[in-house]
Amino acid sequence: MNRDSNAYTFIFATVMVIVVAASLAIAATSLKPMQNENVRKEKMQNILSTIGVEVEREQAGEEFNKYIKEQISLTADGSIDESVNAFNIDLAKELKKPVEEQRFPLYKAEIEGKQYFIIPLRGAGLWDAIWGYISLEDDINTIKGAVFDHKGETPGLGAEITQSWFEKRFEEEKIFDPESGEFVGVTVMKGYSGGNNKDDNAIDAISGATITGDGVTDMIYNRLQYYMPYLKQQNVKVALNN
Amino acid sequence: MANKKDNKEKSPLVLFVAEEKEPLFSKKNRKLLSDPLDDNNPITVQVLGICSALAITVQLKPAIVMAIAVLAVMAFANMIISMIRNLIPNRIRIIVQLVVVAALVILVDQVLKAFAYDVSKELSVFVGLIITNCIVMGRLEAFALGNGVWKSFLDGVGNAAGYGLILVIVAFFRELLGSGKLFGFEVLGHKGATLAESSGLYALGYENNGLMLLSPAALLVVGVLIWIQRARNRKLIEKN
């Protein structure tokens, strides 16, 4: 057959596409379980790192079981839904549902007798989704630690939210307004001048990453507000006493 | 820029006969492997693949993984294209090359995600960008389309090794001078918050060079490498 004829070219292209697609599909399907395991362990690593526990990926499973005492899924009004496995909740899908149908995963950790609440976050950055975990101390007000990740923020600007120097700014910040006692979250603020003030509900933003920073602000407020009914039951002293 | 002497052996018959009699590692075949390491290095001589050389050479580990990934992609892409070189319709040969390279790159990416998850996160988009690496397409077009399977394989391995070699050298200097580490180990001593808490070179007041962590530093290192290579290998110097 003439190699330069149109028919040959079409047949060649068709066969090639089918062969390539089939082999890629087989490879992707057979590697999927291992990739999922990696993602699962990374999630455990992320959750643990918000409470200051850094583990290797291999040990993530054991350490996770050691520190995380309870995993519960909440409804928006603060009651516990026993029928849902908190760890398997996919926030990306959950966020698309109406609030009443959403379930909110909450992890309770314990280190040296101190209890921490770890809350998964998810929101929108400039280009795509951003997500993370934030942990609160047992006063439900002080942030113990936070980790963030993103899908497609600009490298060097918005993508810097994954850096530890940014995540460290959240440590010890308060999520309640010290005067009114209202839940306000933490604002990622442009031109922040509060220095090391941990009681002003704000941290310094990253230059050039305003929208990603606003995304982080919104994400923290939007997600945490649904946990307040439950968390307030857990601890009545909350911020009002501070 | 590409060296044109190593391909364009037009007659398939001559090639076939010559291959039959040739030992696997004949002098000519060994040259396919060794040439790209020095005389015809894709980065320092042909100045291809610079983009990824800038991006992933901050540390040694990702550089080595990237080199291995490129090696796998180039060796197999060259082999596959060479195998089907007499079947490929001439008009869509570039597309065919792209599909083969893209498929291999996706495979490498999937394998990394399954077995080297941290590294795959670190390399992120750059694994995908192997597709656009000029070295890969260049070798397919210039060599694999006109040569036998074994020779193409050697050519792919050789060129990827030449690329990887430079990557590793650049990454070695950038990690050592930029963060005082090699493979993440603190080889120059530990840098504490104060001079008293530091050890090794840092105790003497040594500071890491932050410039080395930025992409332009790779160009500086590559520039110095080209200088050294041409000082040693006079025939590479252009006469104009």
Short mmCIF file of C-alpha atoms in Angstrom, two decimals:
data_model
loop_
_atom_site.label_atom_id
_atom_site.label_comp_id
_atom_site.label_asym_id
_atom_site.label_seq_id
_atom_site.Cartn_x
_atom_site.Cartn_y
_atom_site.Cartn_z
CA MET A 1 0.00 0.00 0.00
CA ASN A 2 1.18 3.46 -0.81
CA ARG A 3 2.54 5.02 2.35
CA ASP A 4 1.59 8.49 1.24
CA SER A 5 -2.03 7.78 0.35
CA ASN A 6 -4.79 9.33 2.41
CA ALA A 7 -6.36 5.96 3.23
CA TYR A 8 -3.10 4.59 4.60
CA THR A 9 -2.54 7.70 6.68
CA PHE A 10 -6.02 7.42 8.19
CA ILE A 11 -5.66 3.72 8.94
CA PHE A 12 -2.26 4.21 10.48
CA ALA A 13 -3.47 7.05 12.69
CA THR A 14 -6.53 5.09 13.81
CA VAL A 15 -4.60 1.95 14.68
CA MET A 16 -1.94 3.97 16.48
CA VAL A 17 -4.46 5.84 18.60
CA ILE A 18 -6.26 2.64 19.58
CA VAL A 19 -3.05 0.84 20.52
CA VAL A 20 -1.72 3.79 22.52
CA ALA A 21 -5.04 4.41 24.29
CA ALA A 22 -5.42 0.77 25.22
CA SER A 23 -1.93 0.43 26.65
CA LEU A 24 -2.24 3.66 28.65
CA ALA A 25 -5.61 2.60 30.01
CA ILE A 26 -4.21 -0.74 31.14
CA ALA A 27 -1.22 0.92 32.81
CA ALA A 28 -3.36 3.53 34.56
CA THR A 29 -5.83 0.97 35.87
CA SER A 30 -3.20 -1.42 37.17
CA LEU A 31 -1.22 1.32 38.93
CA LYS A 32 -4.28 2.97 40.45
CA PRO A 33 -4.34 1.03 43.77
CA MET A 34 -0.75 1.97 44.54
CA GLN A 35 -1.33 5.61 43.63
CA ASN A 36 -4.42 5.73 45.84
CA GLU A 37 -2.47 4.28 48.73
CA ASN A 38 0.11 7.04 48.32
CA VAL A 39 -2.61 9.69 48.30
CA ARG A 40 -4.20 8.19 51.41
CA LYS A 41 -0.89 8.14 53.30
CA GLU A 42 -0.15 11.68 52.22
CA LYS A 43 -3.49 12.74 53.63
CA MET A 44 -2.53 11.12 56.93
CA GLN A 45 0.84 12.88 56.83
CA ASN A 46 -0.86 16.21 56.23
CA ILE A 47 -3.33 15.71 59.04
CA LEU A 48 -0.57 14.76 61.45
CA SER A 49 1.68 17.64 60.45
CA THR A 50 -0.94 20.19 61.57
CA ILE A 51 -0.42 19.01 65.13
CA GLY A 52 3.35 19.07 64.78
CA VAL A 53 3.87 15.37 64.12
CA GLU A 54 6.13 14.83 61.12
CA VAL A 55 6.24 11.23 59.90
CA GLU A 56 7.69 9.31 57.00
CA ARG A 57 5.18 8.10 54.46
CA GLU A 58 5.78 4.45 55.33
CA GLN A 59 4.90 4.98 58.98
CA ALA A 60 1.97 7.30 58.29
CA GLY A 61 -0.61 4.57 58.84
CA GLU A 62 0.65 3.49 62.28
CA GLU A 63 1.34 6.98 63.55
CA PHE A 64 -2.05 8.13 62.36
CA ASN A 65 -3.77 5.46 64.41
CA LYS A 66 -1.59 6.34 67.39
CA TYR A 67 -2.41 10.05 67.51
CA ILE A 68 -5.85 10.31 65.95
CA LYS A 69 -8.26 9.09 68.57
CA GLU A 70 -11.54 9.77 66.84
CA GLN A 71 -12.79 10.50 63.33
CA ILE A 72 -16.30 11.82 63.16
CA SER A 73 -18.51 13.24 60.46
CA LEU A 74 -20.78 16.08 61.44
CA THR A 75 -23.87 17.59 59.97
CA ALA A 76 -24.22 21.35 59.58
CA ASP A 77 -26.20 21.63 62.84
CA GLY A 78 -23.48 19.94 64.85
CA SER A 79 -24.80 16.41 65.35
CA ILE A 80 -22.79 13.33 64.50
CA ASP A 81 -23.65 11.15 61.52
CA GLU A 82 -22.46 7.66 62.38
CA SER A 83 -23.22 6.26 58.95
CA VAL A 84 -20.43 8.15 57.19
CA ASN A 85 -16.73 7.32 57.36
CA ALA A 86 -15.01 10.67 57.99
CA PHE A 87 -11.73 9.74 56.34
CA ASN A 88 -13.40 8.82 53.06
CA ILE A 89 -15.32 12.07 52.72
CA ASP A 90 -14.26 13.81 49.54
CA LEU A 91 -14.60 17.53 50.19
CA ALA A 92 -14.47 18.34 46.50
CA LYS A 93 -17.72 16.45 45.98
CA GLU A 94 -19.18 17.48 49.32
CA LEU A 95 -18.87 21.18 48.58
CA LYS A 96 -21.18 20.86 45.60
CA LYS A 97 -24.08 19.62 47.74
CA PRO A 98 -26.45 21.87 49.65
CA VAL A 99 -25.24 22.57 53.19
CA GLU A 100 -27.87 20.37 54.86
CA GLU A 101 -26.69 17.33 52.93
CA GLN A 102 -22.98 17.95 53.45
CA ARG A 103 -21.02 15.99 56.00
CA PHE A 104 -18.10 17.63 57.76
CA PRO A 105 -15.17 15.42 58.72
CA LEU A 106 -13.45 16.17 62.02
CA TYR A 107 -10.40 14.44 63.47
CA LYS A 108 -9.70 14.45 67.19
CA ALA A 109 -6.07 13.97 68.08
CA GLU A 110 -4.37 13.59 71.40
CA ILE A 111 -0.73 14.34 72.20
CA GLU A 112 0.54 14.03 75.74
CA GLY A 113 -2.94 14.37 77.18
CA LYS A 114 -3.79 17.47 75.16
CA GLN A 115 -6.66 17.33 72.74
CA TYR A 116 -6.65 18.85 69.27
CA PHE A 117 -9.35 19.21 66.64
CA ILE A 118 -8.24 18.86 63.03
CA ILE A 119 -10.50 20.25 60.32
CA PRO A 120 -10.06 19.67 56.59
CA LEU A 121 -10.40 22.76 54.41
CA ARG A 122 -11.19 23.26 50.78
CA GLY A 123 -11.83 26.38 48.75
CA ALA A 124 -10.90 28.24 45.61
CA GLY A 125 -7.62 29.97 44.85
CA LEU A 126 -6.89 32.08 41.81
CA TRP A 127 -6.75 29.33 39.20
CA ASP A 128 -8.11 26.22 40.79
CA ALA A 129 -8.90 24.49 44.04
CA ILE A 130 -6.90 25.01 47.20
CA TRP A 131 -7.20 22.82 50.27
CA GLY A 132 -5.55 22.05 53.54
CA TYR A 133 -5.96 21.11 57.17
CA ILE A 134 -6.10 23.29 60.22
CA SER A 135 -5.87 22.16 63.82
CA LEU A 136 -7.35 23.91 66.84
CA GLU A 137 -6.30 23.56 70.44
CA ASP A 138 -8.84 22.44 73.02
CA ASP A 139 -9.94 26.04 73.68
CA ILE A 140 -11.43 25.93 70.13
CA ASN A 141 -9.81 29.28 69.52
CA THR A 142 -6.07 28.94 69.13
CA ILE A 143 -4.69 27.47 65.92
CA LYS A 144 -2.15 24.76 66.56
CA GLY A 145 -1.01 24.45 62.98
CA ALA A 146 -2.11 24.54 59.36
CA VAL A 147 -1.02 22.99 56.08
CA PHE A 148 -2.13 24.05 52.64
CA ASP A 149 -1.91 22.63 49.18
CA HIS A 150 -3.18 23.69 45.80
CA LYS A 151 -3.81 22.39 42.33
CA GLY A 152 -2.65 25.14 40.04
CA GLU A 153 -1.65 28.35 41.81
CA THR A 154 1.12 30.43 40.27
CA PRO A 155 4.56 29.06 41.20
CA GLY A 156 6.50 31.58 43.25
CA LEU A 157 3.35 33.54 44.17
CA GLY A 158 0.12 31.76 45.12
CA ALA A 159 1.85 28.40 45.22
CA GLU A 160 3.91 29.66 48.15
CA ILE A 161 0.99 28.90 50.49
CA THR A 162 2.40 25.39 50.73
CA GLN A 163 5.66 26.69 52.20
CA SER A 164 6.25 26.19 55.89
CA TRP A 165 7.11 29.86 56.47
CA PHE A 166 3.61 30.77 55.37
CA GLU A 167 1.93 27.96 57.26
CA LYS A 168 3.86 28.93 60.40
CA ARG A 169 2.20 32.36 60.42
CA PHE A 170 -1.06 30.68 61.39
CA GLU A 171 0.32 29.07 64.50
CA GLU A 172 -1.18 30.48 67.70
CA GLU A 173 -3.50 32.77 65.77
CA LYS A 174 -7.03 33.07 67.19
CA ILE A 175 -10.18 32.46 65.21
CA PHE A 176 -12.49 34.43 67.54
CA ASP A 177 -12.53 38.19 67.83
CA PRO A 178 -11.04 38.97 71.25
CA GLU A 179 -13.45 41.85 71.89
CA SER A 180 -16.84 40.73 70.60
CA GLY A 181 -16.17 37.02 71.02
CA GLU A 182 -17.55 36.35 67.56
CA PHE A 183 -16.18 33.75 65.17
CA VAL A 184 -14.20 35.61 62.51
CA GLY A 185 -11.58 33.15 61.28
CA VAL A 186 -8.14 34.32 60.20
CA THR A 187 -7.67 37.01 57.56
CA VAL A 188 -4.75 36.84 55.20
CA MET A 189 -4.11 40.58 55.03
CA LYS A 190 -2.28 42.70 52.49
CA GLY A 191 0.02 45.25 54.08
CA TYR A 192 -0.32 43.64 57.48
CA SER A 193 1.46 45.60 60.17
CA GLY A 194 0.59 43.63 63.27
CA GLY A 195 4.02 42.04 63.53
CA ASN A 196 3.83 39.10 65.85
CA ASN A 197 0.41 39.92 67.28
CA LYS A 198 -1.45 36.63 67.62
CA ASP A 199 -4.76 38.07 68.83
CA ASP A 200 -5.77 40.20 65.84
CA ASN A 201 -7.24 37.38 63.71
CA ALA A 202 -4.95 38.31 60.84
CA ILE A 203 -1.65 37.30 59.27
CA ASP A 204 0.58 38.87 56.65
CA ALA A 205 -0.27 37.96 53.05
CA ILE A 206 2.17 36.90 50.34
CA SER A 207 3.07 39.71 47.92
CA GLY A 208 1.61 39.09 44.50
CA ALA A 209 -0.77 36.42 45.74
CA THR A 210 -3.73 38.53 46.82
CA ILE A 211 -6.45 36.33 45.35
CA THR A 212 -4.92 33.11 46.61
CA GLY A 213 -4.61 34.76 50.03
CA ASP A 214 -8.25 35.84 49.96
CA GLY A 215 -9.08 32.27 48.98
CA VAL A 216 -7.32 31.02 52.09
CA THR A 217 -9.21 33.57 54.24
CA ASP A 218 -12.56 32.53 52.77
CA MET A 219 -11.75 28.85 52.96
CA ILE A 220 -10.93 29.03 56.66
CA TYR A 221 -14.05 31.04 57.49
CA ASN A 222 -16.41 29.08 55.27
CA ARG A 223 -15.36 25.68 56.46
CA LEU A 224 -14.83 26.40 60.12
CA GLN A 225 -18.22 28.07 60.59
CA TYR A 226 -20.01 24.76 60.12
CA TYR A 227 -18.00 23.17 62.89
CA MET A 228 -18.86 25.83 65.43
CA PRO A 229 -22.16 24.29 66.64
CA TYR A 230 -20.37 21.05 67.47
CA LEU A 231 -17.17 22.55 68.82
CA LYS A 232 -19.04 24.92 71.12
CA GLN A 233 -20.81 21.97 72.69
CA GLN A 234 -17.42 20.41 73.27
CA ASN A 235 -16.03 23.32 75.13
CA VAL A 236 -18.16 26.02 76.67
CA LYS A 237 -15.39 28.38 77.68
CA VAL A 238 -14.52 29.07 74.01
CA ALA A 239 -13.18 32.51 73.27
CA LEU A 240 -15.51 34.52 75.43
CA ASN A 241 -13.34 33.93 78.47
CA ASN A 242 -10.13 35.00 76.82
CA MET B 1 23.06 23.14 15.51
CA ALA B 2 22.52 19.40 15.45
CA ASN B 3 25.37 17.33 14.15
CA LYS B 4 24.42 15.89 10.83
CA LYS B 5 27.15 13.36 10.18
CA ASP B 6 25.66 10.52 12.22
CA ASN B 7 22.51 9.91 10.21
CA LYS B 8 21.22 10.07 6.68
CA GLU B 9 22.51 6.68 5.63
CA LYS B 10 19.94 6.46 2.94
CA SER B 11 20.01 2.96 1.48
CA PRO B 12 18.19 0.51 3.74
CA LEU B 13 19.94 -2.44 2.09
CA VAL B 14 23.42 -1.22 2.89
CA LEU B 15 22.34 -0.45 6.41
CA PHE B 16 20.86 -3.89 6.85
CA VAL B 17 23.96 -5.70 5.62
CA ALA B 18 26.23 -3.50 7.64
CA GLU B 19 24.21 -4.20 10.76
CA GLU B 20 24.29 -7.93 10.27
CA LYS B 21 28.06 -8.02 10.31
CA GLU B 22 28.53 -5.44 13.01
CA PRO B 23 29.16 -6.58 16.59
CA LEU B 24 26.70 -5.11 19.14
CA PHE B 25 29.25 -2.78 20.61
CA SER B 26 31.35 -2.00 17.58
CA LYS B 27 33.43 1.13 17.58
CA LYS B 28 30.74 2.98 15.68
CA ASN B 29 28.04 1.91 18.10
CA ARG B 30 30.14 2.83 21.11
CA LYS B 31 30.52 6.24 19.57
CA LEU B 32 26.74 6.61 19.51
CA LEU B 33 26.85 6.25 23.26
CA SER B 34 29.92 8.33 24.03
CA ASP B 35 29.56 11.15 21.52
CA PRO B 36 26.62 12.86 23.23
CA LEU B 37 28.48 12.76 26.55
CA ASP B 38 31.12 15.15 25.31
CA ASP B 39 31.65 16.15 21.65
CA ASN B 40 27.98 16.34 20.84
CA ASN B 41 26.42 16.96 24.23
CA PRO B 42 22.77 17.97 23.86
CA ILE B 43 22.99 20.69 26.51
CA THR B 44 26.48 22.16 26.35
CA VAL B 45 27.09 21.76 22.62
CA GLN B 46 23.68 21.69 20.99
CA VAL B 47 22.13 23.86 23.73
CA LEU B 48 18.86 21.91 23.81
CA GLY B 49 16.74 21.01 26.82
CA ILE B 50 17.86 24.05 28.75
CA CYS B 51 14.40 24.76 30.19
CA SER B 52 14.20 21.64 32.29
CA ALA B 53 17.88 21.95 33.18
CA LEU B 54 17.00 25.25 34.87
CA ALA B 55 13.92 24.03 36.65
CA ILE B 56 14.80 20.79 38.36
CA THR B 57 18.46 21.15 39.26
CA VAL B 58 18.06 22.77 42.67
CA GLN B 59 18.62 19.40 44.30
CA LEU B 60 20.39 16.24 43.21
CA LYS B 61 17.59 13.77 43.81
CA PRO B 62 14.97 15.22 41.45
CA ALA B 63 17.71 15.84 38.88
CA ILE B 64 18.68 12.18 38.92
CA VAL B 65 15.07 11.01 38.73
CA MET B 66 14.49 13.40 35.85
CA ALA B 67 17.59 12.06 34.09
CA ILE B 68 16.33 8.49 34.50
CA ALA B 69 12.86 9.47 33.29
CA VAL B 70 14.29 11.16 30.19
CA LEU B 71 16.55 8.14 29.63
CA ALA B 72 13.60 5.76 29.71
CA VAL B 73 11.51 7.96 27.44
CA MET B 74 14.28 8.57 24.91
CA ALA B 75 15.53 5.00 24.73
CA PHE B 76 12.06 3.57 24.18
CA ALA B 77 10.81 6.36 21.94
CA ASN B 78 13.86 5.94 19.70
CA MET B 79 13.37 2.18 19.65
CA ILE B 80 9.66 2.31 18.87
CA ILE B 81 9.98 4.95 16.17
CA SER B 82 12.87 3.04 14.62
CA MET B 83 10.83 -0.18 14.65
CA ILE B 84 7.92 1.40 12.80
CA ARG B 85 9.98 3.83 10.73
CA ASN B 86 9.08 2.07 7.49
CA LEU B 87 5.37 2.13 8.31
CA ILE B 88 4.99 5.76 9.37
CA PRO B 89 3.24 7.89 6.73
CA ASN B 90 5.62 10.70 5.98
CA ARG B 91 3.01 13.44 6.26
CA ILE B 92 2.06 12.69 9.84
CA ARG B 93 5.45 11.56 11.13
CA ILE B 94 5.81 14.45 13.59
CA ILE B 95 2.38 13.67 15.04
CA VAL B 96 3.29 10.01 15.34
CA GLN B 97 6.50 10.93 17.14
CA LEU B 98 4.56 13.17 19.49
CA VAL B 99 2.02 10.47 20.29
CA VAL B 100 4.73 7.92 21.03
CA VAL B 101 6.64 10.36 23.25
CA ALA B 102 3.48 11.53 25.00
CA ALA B 103 2.37 7.97 25.70
CA LEU B 104 5.77 7.10 27.18
CA VAL B 105 5.81 10.25 29.28
CA ILE B 106 2.36 9.51 30.69
CA LEU B 107 3.55 6.00 31.52
CA VAL B 108 6.61 7.34 33.32
CA ASP B 109 4.44 9.82 35.20
CA GLN B 110 2.02 7.10 36.30
CA VAL B 111 4.84 4.81 37.41
CA LEU B 112 6.44 7.64 39.41
CA LYS B 113 3.12 8.43 41.08
CA ALA B 114 2.80 4.81 42.12
CA PHE B 115 6.36 4.11 43.24
CA ALA B 116 8.07 7.46 43.89
CA TYR B 117 5.24 9.72 44.97
CA ASP B 118 7.32 12.42 46.67
CA VAL B 119 9.63 12.78 43.72
CA SER B 120 6.71 12.88 41.32
CA LYS B 121 5.20 15.74 43.32
CA GLU B 122 8.52 17.55 43.27
CA LEU B 123 8.96 17.13 39.53
CA SER B 124 5.27 17.94 39.00
CA VAL B 125 4.78 19.46 35.58
CA PHE B 126 8.33 18.85 34.44
CA VAL B 127 7.73 15.15 33.86
CA GLY B 128 4.91 16.11 31.53
CA LEU B 129 7.16 18.63 29.88
CA ILE B 130 9.57 15.91 28.76
CA ILE B 131 7.18 15.75 25.80
CA THR B 132 8.33 19.16 24.71
CA ASN B 133 12.00 18.48 25.42
CA CYS B 134 13.68 19.36 22.15
CA ILE B 135 16.26 16.61 22.61
CA VAL B 136 13.66 13.86 22.44
CA MET B 137 11.94 15.04 19.27
CA GLY B 138 15.27 16.04 17.76
CA ARG B 139 16.74 12.58 18.08
CA LEU B 140 13.58 10.91 16.76
CA GLU B 141 13.53 13.11 13.69
CA ALA B 142 17.28 13.16 13.08
CA PHE B 143 18.23 9.63 14.00
CA ALA B 144 15.52 7.08 14.76
CA LEU B 145 13.66 7.67 11.49
CA GLY B 146 16.71 6.65 9.50
CA ASN B 147 18.50 4.05 11.57
CA GLY B 148 18.09 0.53 12.91
CA VAL B 149 16.51 -0.37 16.22
CA TRP B 150 19.69 -1.17 18.13
CA LYS B 151 21.51 1.92 16.92
CA SER B 152 18.52 4.09 17.75
CA PHE B 153 18.36 2.60 21.22
CA LEU B 154 22.04 3.39 21.78
CA ASP B 155 21.57 6.88 20.40
CA GLY B 156 18.66 7.47 22.74
CA VAL B 157 20.54 6.20 25.77
CA GLY B 158 23.62 8.19 24.80
CA ASN B 159 21.82 11.48 24.34
CA ALA B 160 19.74 11.04 27.49
CA ALA B 161 22.94 10.22 29.38
CA GLY B 162 24.61 13.32 28.00
CA TYR B 163 21.62 15.36 29.14
CA GLY B 164 21.49 13.61 32.51
CA LEU B 165 25.20 14.06 33.09
CA ILE B 166 24.94 17.83 32.79
CA LEU B 167 21.79 17.84 34.92
CA VAL B 168 23.52 15.98 37.71
CA ILE B 169 26.65 18.14 37.56
CA VAL B 170 24.58 21.33 37.69
CA ALA B 171 22.40 19.96 40.50
CA PHE B 172 25.52 18.93 42.45
CA PHE B 173 26.88 22.48 42.48
CA ARG B 174 23.52 24.12 43.05
CA GLU B 175 22.60 21.95 46.00
CA LEU B 176 26.10 22.11 47.50
CA LEU B 177 26.54 25.88 47.18
CA GLY B 178 22.89 26.82 47.53
CA SER B 179 21.86 24.81 50.56
CA GLY B 180 25.09 23.15 51.72
CA LYS B 181 23.65 19.71 51.20
CA LEU B 182 24.00 16.71 48.89
CA PHE B 183 21.01 14.40 48.55
CA GLY B 184 19.59 16.27 51.54
CA PHE B 185 22.57 15.48 53.80
CA GLU B 186 24.33 18.42 55.42
CA VAL B 187 27.82 17.87 54.07
CA LEU B 188 29.14 21.30 54.97
CA GLY B 189 28.04 21.07 58.58
CA HIS B 190 24.90 22.18 60.32
CA LYS B 191 23.66 25.75 60.13
CA GLY B 192 22.20 26.78 63.46
CA ALA B 193 20.41 29.98 64.40
CA THR B 194 23.63 31.49 65.76
CA LEU B 195 27.30 30.95 65.02
CA ALA B 196 27.72 29.04 68.27
CA GLU B 197 25.00 26.55 67.37
CA SER B 198 26.48 25.87 63.94
CA SER B 199 29.05 23.29 63.07
CA GLY B 200 31.41 22.61 60.20
CA LEU B 201 31.99 25.45 57.74
CA TYR B 202 29.06 27.41 59.12
CA ALA B 203 30.84 27.75 62.47
CA LEU B 204 33.52 29.70 60.57
CA GLY B 205 30.94 32.14 59.28
CA TYR B 206 30.27 30.49 55.91
CA GLU B 207 26.96 31.38 54.31
CA ASN B 208 24.94 29.55 51.65
CA ASN B 209 24.66 31.30 48.32
CA GLY B 210 20.96 32.01 47.86
CA LEU B 211 21.47 32.83 44.18
CA MET B 212 22.23 29.16 43.56
CA LEU B 213 18.65 28.27 44.48
CA LEU B 214 17.24 30.48 41.73
CA SER B 215 16.88 29.32 38.14
CA PRO B 216 19.46 31.72 36.64
CA ALA B 217 22.14 29.97 38.66
CA ALA B 218 21.71 26.94 36.42
CA LEU B 219 22.62 29.09 33.42
CA LEU B 220 25.74 30.29 35.23
CA VAL B 221 26.79 26.73 35.99
CA VAL B 222 26.01 25.53 32.46
CA GLY B 223 27.99 28.49 31.11
CA VAL B 224 31.00 27.57 33.21
CA LEU B 225 30.65 23.93 32.06
CA ILE B 226 30.63 25.01 28.41
CA TRP B 227 33.72 27.11 29.05
CA ILE B 228 35.57 24.24 30.70
CA GLN B 229 34.50 21.79 28.01
CA ARG B 230 35.69 24.02 25.17
CA ALA B 231 38.94 24.85 26.87
CA ARG B 232 39.64 21.13 27.06
CA ASN B 233 38.12 20.10 23.73
CA ARG B 234 39.45 22.61 21.20
CA LYS B 235 37.55 21.32 18.20
CA LEU B 236 34.26 22.55 19.68
CA ILE B 237 35.34 26.17 19.42
CA GLU B 238 33.57 27.95 16.57
CA LYS B 239 35.83 29.70 14.09
CA ASN B 240 34.32 33.01 13.21
#
